[in-house]
Amino acid sequence: MIEINNLTTIQIEEEFLKKIVQKVLESEKEGNKNLSIALVGQGRIRELNKRYRGKNRVTDILAFPNKEIGLGEVVICLREVKKNAKRFSSTFEKELVRVLIHGILHLLGYDHEKSEAQAKKMEEKQNYYLGICQKLIS
């Protein structure tokens, strides 16, 4: 089950997000796992980032693994995703897909902060899934 909680005023097509999640989880042989997605504002993600990572700043995504409920939860700041899309000369949809895939990979145990080898492996996976999901992006 994929649960989405949009706590912002930005309208998001939930089925679009669910398709992305399903593509990644099926490819990783984790298709039957539960996952929660929270879409939040800058204040909330800053608070979570400070509480759980000790970083008093806004970020685009946080991942909270929780094997008891399935995979866990990803928290995405849509305003930060919009800012990053502009900064990277990308579209909002493509950047949203990128951070969602990034968060899912964290929940699956990939961690770019552990080592250079892990970072490379995670980036390769992320790029692979971006390629697969490209046709879903409008």
PDB file of C-alpha atoms in Angstrom:
ATOM      1  CA  MET A   1       0.000   0.000   0.000  1.00  0.00           C
ATOM      2  CA  ILE A   2       1.205   3.491  -0.872  1.00  0.00           C
ATOM      3  CA  GLU A   3      -0.229   6.257   1.295  1.00  0.00           C
ATOM      4  CA  ILE A   4       0.139   9.899   0.299  1.00  0.00           C
ATOM      5  CA  ASN A   5      -0.538  12.829   2.629  1.00  0.00           C
ATOM      6  CA  ASN A   6      -0.357  16.212   0.931  1.00  0.00           C
ATOM      7  CA  LEU A   7      -0.057  18.800   3.700  1.00  0.00           C
ATOM      8  CA  THR A   8       0.551  21.663   1.245  1.00  0.00           C
ATOM      9  CA  THR A   9      -1.605  23.818  -1.024  1.00  0.00           C
ATOM     10  CA  ILE A  10       0.247  22.555  -4.117  1.00  0.00           C
ATOM     11  CA  GLN A  11      -1.888  20.162  -6.130  1.00  0.00           C
ATOM     12  CA  ILE A  12      -0.173  16.863  -6.949  1.00  0.00           C
ATOM     13  CA  GLU A  13      -1.517  13.962  -8.972  1.00  0.00           C
ATOM     14  CA  GLU A  14      -1.269  11.142  -6.423  1.00  0.00           C
ATOM     15  CA  GLU A  15      -1.625   8.391  -9.025  1.00  0.00           C
ATOM     16  CA  PHE A  16       1.469   9.737 -10.778  1.00  0.00           C
ATOM     17  CA  LEU A  17       3.516   9.387  -7.580  1.00  0.00           C
ATOM     18  CA  LYS A  18       2.121   5.916  -6.947  1.00  0.00           C
ATOM     19  CA  LYS A  19       3.161   4.776 -10.443  1.00  0.00           C
ATOM     20  CA  ILE A  20       6.728   5.942  -9.823  1.00  0.00           C
ATOM     21  CA  VAL A  21       6.864   4.153  -6.461  1.00  0.00           C
ATOM     22  CA  GLN A  22       5.427   0.954  -7.946  1.00  0.00           C
ATOM     23  CA  LYS A  23       7.951   0.941 -10.816  1.00  0.00           C
ATOM     24  CA  VAL A  24      10.907   1.222  -8.432  1.00  0.00           C
ATOM     25  CA  LEU A  25       9.576  -1.244  -5.851  1.00  0.00           C
ATOM     26  CA  GLU A  26       8.664  -3.865  -8.457  1.00  0.00           C
ATOM     27  CA  SER A  27      12.098  -3.585 -10.066  1.00  0.00           C
ATOM     28  CA  GLU A  28      13.727  -3.948  -6.641  1.00  0.00           C
ATOM     29  CA  LYS A  29      11.493  -6.968  -5.858  1.00  0.00           C
ATOM     30  CA  GLU A  30       9.850  -5.033  -3.006  1.00  0.00           C
ATOM     31  CA  GLY A  31       6.442  -4.559  -4.654  1.00  0.00           C
ATOM     32  CA  ASN A  32       4.433  -5.744  -1.660  1.00  0.00           C
ATOM     33  CA  LYS A  33       5.907  -3.261   0.855  1.00  0.00           C
ATOM     34  CA  ASN A  34       4.022  -0.370   2.445  1.00  0.00           C
ATOM     35  CA  LEU A  35       5.297   3.137   1.892  1.00  0.00           C
ATOM     36  CA  SER A  36       4.074   6.501   3.127  1.00  0.00           C
ATOM     37  CA  ILE A  37       4.742   9.804   1.370  1.00  0.00           C
ATOM     38  CA  ALA A  38       4.236  13.111   3.162  1.00  0.00           C
ATOM     39  CA  LEU A  39       4.298  16.320   1.135  1.00  0.00           C
ATOM     40  CA  VAL A  40       5.122  19.209   3.450  1.00  0.00           C
ATOM     41  CA  GLY A  41       6.108  22.849   3.576  1.00  0.00           C
ATOM     42  CA  GLN A  42       9.508  24.364   4.251  1.00  0.00           C
ATOM     43  CA  GLY A  43       8.924  24.957   7.960  1.00  0.00           C
ATOM     44  CA  ARG A  44       7.960  21.367   8.646  1.00  0.00           C
ATOM     45  CA  ILE A  45      10.847  19.823   6.719  1.00  0.00           C
ATOM     46  CA  ARG A  46      13.314  22.189   8.402  1.00  0.00           C
ATOM     47  CA  GLU A  47      11.963  21.093  11.790  1.00  0.00           C
ATOM     48  CA  LEU A  48      12.291  17.400  10.884  1.00  0.00           C
ATOM     49  CA  ASN A  49      15.761  17.891   9.411  1.00  0.00           C
ATOM     50  CA  LYS A  50      16.893  19.638  12.589  1.00  0.00           C
ATOM     51  CA  ARG A  51      15.335  17.055  14.912  1.00  0.00           C
ATOM     52  CA  TYR A  52      16.515  13.913  13.122  1.00  0.00           C
ATOM     53  CA  ARG A  53      19.679  14.989  11.318  1.00  0.00           C
ATOM     54  CA  GLY A  54      20.870  17.950  13.383  1.00  0.00           C
ATOM     55  CA  LYS A  55      20.739  20.235  10.325  1.00  0.00           C
ATOM     56  CA  ASN A  56      18.780  23.458  10.797  1.00  0.00           C
ATOM     57  CA  ARG A  57      17.952  23.996   7.143  1.00  0.00           C
ATOM     58  CA  VAL A  58      15.342  23.189   4.540  1.00  0.00           C
ATOM     59  CA  THR A  59      15.961  20.123   2.385  1.00  0.00           C
ATOM     60  CA  ASP A  60      14.049  18.570  -0.491  1.00  0.00           C
ATOM     61  CA  ILE A  61      13.552  15.081   0.947  1.00  0.00           C
ATOM     62  CA  LEU A  62      13.976  13.035   4.089  1.00  0.00           C
ATOM     63  CA  ALA A  63      13.634   9.264   4.339  1.00  0.00           C
ATOM     64  CA  PHE A  64      12.608   7.444   7.495  1.00  0.00           C
ATOM     65  CA  PRO A  65      12.979   3.670   7.242  1.00  0.00           C
ATOM     66  CA  ASN A  66      10.490   1.687   9.323  1.00  0.00           C
ATOM     67  CA  LYS A  67      10.542  -2.064   8.742  1.00  0.00           C
ATOM     68  CA  GLU A  68       7.553  -2.551  11.080  1.00  0.00           C
ATOM     69  CA  ILE A  69       5.180  -0.842   8.646  1.00  0.00           C
ATOM     70  CA  GLY A  70       6.937  -1.901   5.436  1.00  0.00           C
ATOM     71  CA  LEU A  71       9.594   0.351   3.997  1.00  0.00           C
ATOM     72  CA  GLY A  72       8.883   3.536   5.905  1.00  0.00           C
ATOM     73  CA  GLU A  73       8.140   7.118   4.966  1.00  0.00           C
ATOM     74  CA  VAL A  74       9.552   9.749   2.650  1.00  0.00           C
ATOM     75  CA  VAL A  75       8.896  13.400   3.411  1.00  0.00           C
ATOM     76  CA  ILE A  76       9.151  15.764   0.459  1.00  0.00           C
ATOM     77  CA  CYS A  77       9.171  19.562   0.521  1.00  0.00           C
ATOM     78  CA  LEU A  78       7.421  20.563  -2.704  1.00  0.00           C
ATOM     79  CA  ARG A  79       8.586  24.197  -2.564  1.00  0.00           C
ATOM     80  CA  GLU A  80      12.195  23.036  -2.311  1.00  0.00           C
ATOM     81  CA  VAL A  81      11.625  20.655  -5.237  1.00  0.00           C
ATOM     82  CA  LYS A  82      10.321  23.617  -7.275  1.00  0.00           C
ATOM     83  CA  LYS A  83      13.388  25.698  -6.357  1.00  0.00           C
ATOM     84  CA  ASN A  84      15.731  22.847  -7.270  1.00  0.00           C
ATOM     85  CA  ALA A  85      13.989  22.280 -10.599  1.00  0.00           C
ATOM     86  CA  LYS A  86      14.663  25.901 -11.482  1.00  0.00           C
ATOM     87  CA  ARG A  87      18.262  25.708 -10.214  1.00  0.00           C
ATOM     88  CA  PHE A  88      18.982  22.523 -12.211  1.00  0.00           C
ATOM     89  CA  SER A  89      17.122  23.769 -15.340  1.00  0.00           C
ATOM     90  CA  SER A  90      14.678  20.889 -15.007  1.00  0.00           C
ATOM     91  CA  THR A  91      10.922  20.577 -14.736  1.00  0.00           C
ATOM     92  CA  PHE A  92       9.052  20.290 -11.465  1.00  0.00           C
ATOM     93  CA  GLU A  93       7.782  16.820 -12.417  1.00  0.00           C
ATOM     94  CA  LYS A  94      11.218  15.491 -13.293  1.00  0.00           C
ATOM     95  CA  GLU A  95      12.752  16.874 -10.097  1.00  0.00           C
ATOM     96  CA  LEU A  96       9.885  15.442  -8.033  1.00  0.00           C
ATOM     97  CA  VAL A  97      10.454  12.031  -9.591  1.00  0.00           C
ATOM     98  CA  ARG A  98      14.199  12.311  -8.930  1.00  0.00           C
ATOM     99  CA  VAL A  99      13.797  13.080  -5.229  1.00  0.00           C
ATOM    100  CA  LEU A 100      11.084  10.453  -4.802  1.00  0.00           C
ATOM    101  CA  ILE A 101      13.341   7.793  -6.348  1.00  0.00           C
ATOM    102  CA  HIS A 102      16.204   9.050  -4.173  1.00  0.00           C
ATOM    103  CA  GLY A 103      14.086   8.676  -1.034  1.00  0.00           C
ATOM    104  CA  ILE A 104      12.873   5.203  -1.973  1.00  0.00           C
ATOM    105  CA  LEU A 105      16.447   4.077  -2.561  1.00  0.00           C
ATOM    106  CA  HIS A 106      17.355   5.303   0.930  1.00  0.00           C
ATOM    107  CA  LEU A 107      14.474   3.260   2.361  1.00  0.00           C
ATOM    108  CA  LEU A 108      15.795   0.232   0.475  1.00  0.00           C
ATOM    109  CA  GLY A 109      19.173   0.604   2.195  1.00  0.00           C
ATOM    110  CA  TYR A 110      21.188   2.625  -0.309  1.00  0.00           C
ATOM    111  CA  ASP A 111      23.209   5.404   1.320  1.00  0.00           C
ATOM    112  CA  HIS A 112      25.325   7.878  -0.651  1.00  0.00           C
ATOM    113  CA  GLU A 113      26.809   9.268   2.569  1.00  0.00           C
ATOM    114  CA  LYS A 114      28.509   6.010   3.649  1.00  0.00           C
ATOM    115  CA  SER A 115      31.190   5.793   0.988  1.00  0.00           C
ATOM    116  CA  GLU A 116      32.115   6.852  -2.514  1.00  0.00           C
ATOM    117  CA  ALA A 117      31.324   3.352  -3.790  1.00  0.00           C
ATOM    118  CA  GLN A 118      27.860   3.454  -2.189  1.00  0.00           C
ATOM    119  CA  ALA A 119      27.282   6.940  -3.621  1.00  0.00           C
ATOM    120  CA  LYS A 120      28.193   5.732  -7.104  1.00  0.00           C
ATOM    121  CA  LYS A 121      25.944   2.668  -6.801  1.00  0.00           C
ATOM    122  CA  MET A 122      23.024   4.796  -5.579  1.00  0.00           C
ATOM    123  CA  GLU A 123      23.512   7.356  -8.353  1.00  0.00           C
ATOM    124  CA  GLU A 124      23.548   4.586 -10.978  1.00  0.00           C
ATOM    125  CA  LYS A 125      20.310   3.139  -9.576  1.00  0.00           C
ATOM    126  CA  GLN A 126      18.726   6.568  -9.419  1.00  0.00           C
ATOM    127  CA  ASN A 127      19.647   7.329 -13.033  1.00  0.00           C
ATOM    128  CA  TYR A 128      18.403   3.894 -14.121  1.00  0.00           C
ATOM    129  CA  TYR A 129      14.994   4.486 -12.528  1.00  0.00           C
ATOM    130  CA  LEU A 130      14.818   8.020 -13.882  1.00  0.00           C
ATOM    131  CA  GLY A 131      15.276   6.534 -17.340  1.00  0.00           C
ATOM    132  CA  ILE A 132      12.531   3.957 -16.757  1.00  0.00           C
ATOM    133  CA  CYS A 133      10.145   6.574 -15.374  1.00  0.00           C
ATOM    134  CA  GLN A 134      10.883   9.140 -18.101  1.00  0.00           C
ATOM    135  CA  LYS A 135       7.840   8.122 -20.149  1.00  0.00           C
ATOM    136  CA  LEU A 136       5.556   8.777 -17.163  1.00  0.00           C
ATOM    137  CA  ILE A 137       6.759  12.378 -16.887  1.00  0.00           C
ATOM    138  CA  SER A 138       4.639  14.804 -18.904  1.00  0.00           C
TER     139      SER A 138
END
